Coordinates of C-alpha atoms in Angstrom, one line a residue:
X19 CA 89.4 84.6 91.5
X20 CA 91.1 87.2 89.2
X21 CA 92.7 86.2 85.7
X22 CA 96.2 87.1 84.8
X23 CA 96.2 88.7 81.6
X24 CA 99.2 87.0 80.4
X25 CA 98.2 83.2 80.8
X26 CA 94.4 83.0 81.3
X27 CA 95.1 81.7 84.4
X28 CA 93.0 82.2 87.6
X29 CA 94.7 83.1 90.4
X30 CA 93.1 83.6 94.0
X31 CA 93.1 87.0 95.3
X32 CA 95.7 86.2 98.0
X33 CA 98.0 85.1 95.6
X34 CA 97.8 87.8 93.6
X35 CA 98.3 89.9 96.9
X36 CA 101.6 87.4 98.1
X37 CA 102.6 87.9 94.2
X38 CA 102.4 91.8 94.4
X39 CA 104.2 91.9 97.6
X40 CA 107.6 89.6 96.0
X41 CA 107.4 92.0 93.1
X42 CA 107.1 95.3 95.2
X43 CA 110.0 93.9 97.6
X44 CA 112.3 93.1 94.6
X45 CA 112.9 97.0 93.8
X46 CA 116.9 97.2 93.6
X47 CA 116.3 100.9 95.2
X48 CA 118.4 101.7 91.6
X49 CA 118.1 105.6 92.2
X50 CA 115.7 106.5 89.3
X51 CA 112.3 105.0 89.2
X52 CA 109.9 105.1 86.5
X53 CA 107.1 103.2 84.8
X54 CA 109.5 101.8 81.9
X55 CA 111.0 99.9 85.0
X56 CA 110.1 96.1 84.1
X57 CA 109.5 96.0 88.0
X58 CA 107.0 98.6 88.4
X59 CA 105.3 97.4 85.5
X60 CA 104.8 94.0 87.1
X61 CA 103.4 95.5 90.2
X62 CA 101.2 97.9 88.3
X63 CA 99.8 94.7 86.4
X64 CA 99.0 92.8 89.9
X65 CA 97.7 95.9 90.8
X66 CA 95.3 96.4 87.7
X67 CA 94.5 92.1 88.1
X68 CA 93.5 93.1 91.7
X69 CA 91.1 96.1 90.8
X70 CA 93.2 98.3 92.5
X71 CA 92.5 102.0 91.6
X72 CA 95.8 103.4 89.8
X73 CA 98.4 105.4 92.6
X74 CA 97.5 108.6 92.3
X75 CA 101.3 110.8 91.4
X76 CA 101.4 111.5 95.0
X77 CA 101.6 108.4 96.1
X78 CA 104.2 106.8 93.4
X79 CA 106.4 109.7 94.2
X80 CA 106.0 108.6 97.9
X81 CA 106.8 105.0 96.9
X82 CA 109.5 105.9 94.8
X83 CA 111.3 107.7 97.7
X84 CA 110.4 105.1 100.1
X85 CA 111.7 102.2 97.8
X86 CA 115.3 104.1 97.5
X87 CA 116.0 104.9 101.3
X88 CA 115.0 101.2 101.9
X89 CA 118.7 100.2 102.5
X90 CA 119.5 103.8 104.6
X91 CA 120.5 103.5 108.2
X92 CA 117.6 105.6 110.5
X93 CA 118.0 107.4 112.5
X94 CA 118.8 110.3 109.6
X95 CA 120.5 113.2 111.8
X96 CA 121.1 115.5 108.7
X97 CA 120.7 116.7 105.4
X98 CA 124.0 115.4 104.2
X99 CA 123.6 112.1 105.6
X100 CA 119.9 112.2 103.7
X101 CA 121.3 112.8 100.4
X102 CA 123.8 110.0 101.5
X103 CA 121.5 107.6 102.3
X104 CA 120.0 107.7 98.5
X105 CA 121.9 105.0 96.5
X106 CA 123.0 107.8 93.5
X107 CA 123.3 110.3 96.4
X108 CA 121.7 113.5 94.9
X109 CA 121.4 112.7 91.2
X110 CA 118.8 110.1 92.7
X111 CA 115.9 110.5 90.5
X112 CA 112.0 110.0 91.2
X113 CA 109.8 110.2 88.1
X114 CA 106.8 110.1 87.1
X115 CA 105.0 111.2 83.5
X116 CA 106.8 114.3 82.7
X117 CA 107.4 115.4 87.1
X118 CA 110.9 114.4 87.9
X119 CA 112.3 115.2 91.2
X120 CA 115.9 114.3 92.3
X121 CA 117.1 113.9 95.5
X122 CA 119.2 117.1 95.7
X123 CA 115.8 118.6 94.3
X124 CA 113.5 117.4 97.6
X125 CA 116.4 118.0 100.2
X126 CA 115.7 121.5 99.6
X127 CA 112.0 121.2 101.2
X128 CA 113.6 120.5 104.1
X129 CA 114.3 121.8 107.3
X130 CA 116.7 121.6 109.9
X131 CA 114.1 121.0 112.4
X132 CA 112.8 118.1 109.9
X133 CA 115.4 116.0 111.6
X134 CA 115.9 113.8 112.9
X135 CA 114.3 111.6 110.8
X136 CA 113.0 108.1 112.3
X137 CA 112.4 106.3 109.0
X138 CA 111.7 106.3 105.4
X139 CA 108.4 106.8 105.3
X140 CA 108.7 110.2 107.6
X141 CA 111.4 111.4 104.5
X142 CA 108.6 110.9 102.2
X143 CA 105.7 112.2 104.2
X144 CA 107.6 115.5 104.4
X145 CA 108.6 115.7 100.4
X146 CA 105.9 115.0 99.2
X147 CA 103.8 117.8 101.3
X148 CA 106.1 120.1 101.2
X149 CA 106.3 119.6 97.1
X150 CA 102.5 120.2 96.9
X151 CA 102.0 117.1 95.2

């Protein structure tokens, strides 16, 4: 059983794991993500509850983009209709600490022969390599 901070109150480790899942599933995919978001800050306190180890910058970048193509269309045939795909198009901003990447930023790391891309997470894969992060 873990405790939430909050209350005192135990909660079962599934729980905590269906809990974390309804938060991470409520993102609005708003366009700029960061850890003032009252959102990310729940799943990062589930996430802490849980004992898991903090996302490493990498992989909240990754989540970030994820989270904000999760209402784009795939297959993605271009760059244009990337950056389309984004809900504040290019002005779409990841951030995290002090890094801040928009979208118009990361389409640059990509290729023509990137595409087509099959789904969100491929997107992601490829920025977050190619961005050395």
């Amino acid at each position: 059983m873990q405790t939430w901070k909050y209350t005192g109150k135990d909660v079962s480790k599934e729980k905590a794991q269906e809990s974390l899942a309804a938060v991470k599933g409520a993102c609005f995919g708003c366009g700029t993500h960061s850890a003032d978001c009252p959102i990310a800050g729940a799943a990062g306190a589930i996430s802490e509850m849980l004992g898991c180890e903090t996302l490493s910058v990498k992989e909240q970048i990754h989540a970030q983009i994820t989270g904000a193509l999760k209402g784009a269309k795939f297959p993605v045939k271009t760059p244009k209709d990337l950056i389309a795909a984004f809900p504040n198009g290019a002005d779409t901003t990841c951030q995290v600490g002090d890094l801040k990447m928009t979208a118009g930023e990361a389409g640059k790391l990509l290729k023509a022969s990137d595409f087509p891309f099959k789904n969100a997470k491929a997107v992601a894969d490829v920025i977050v390599d190619r961005a050395g992060l």
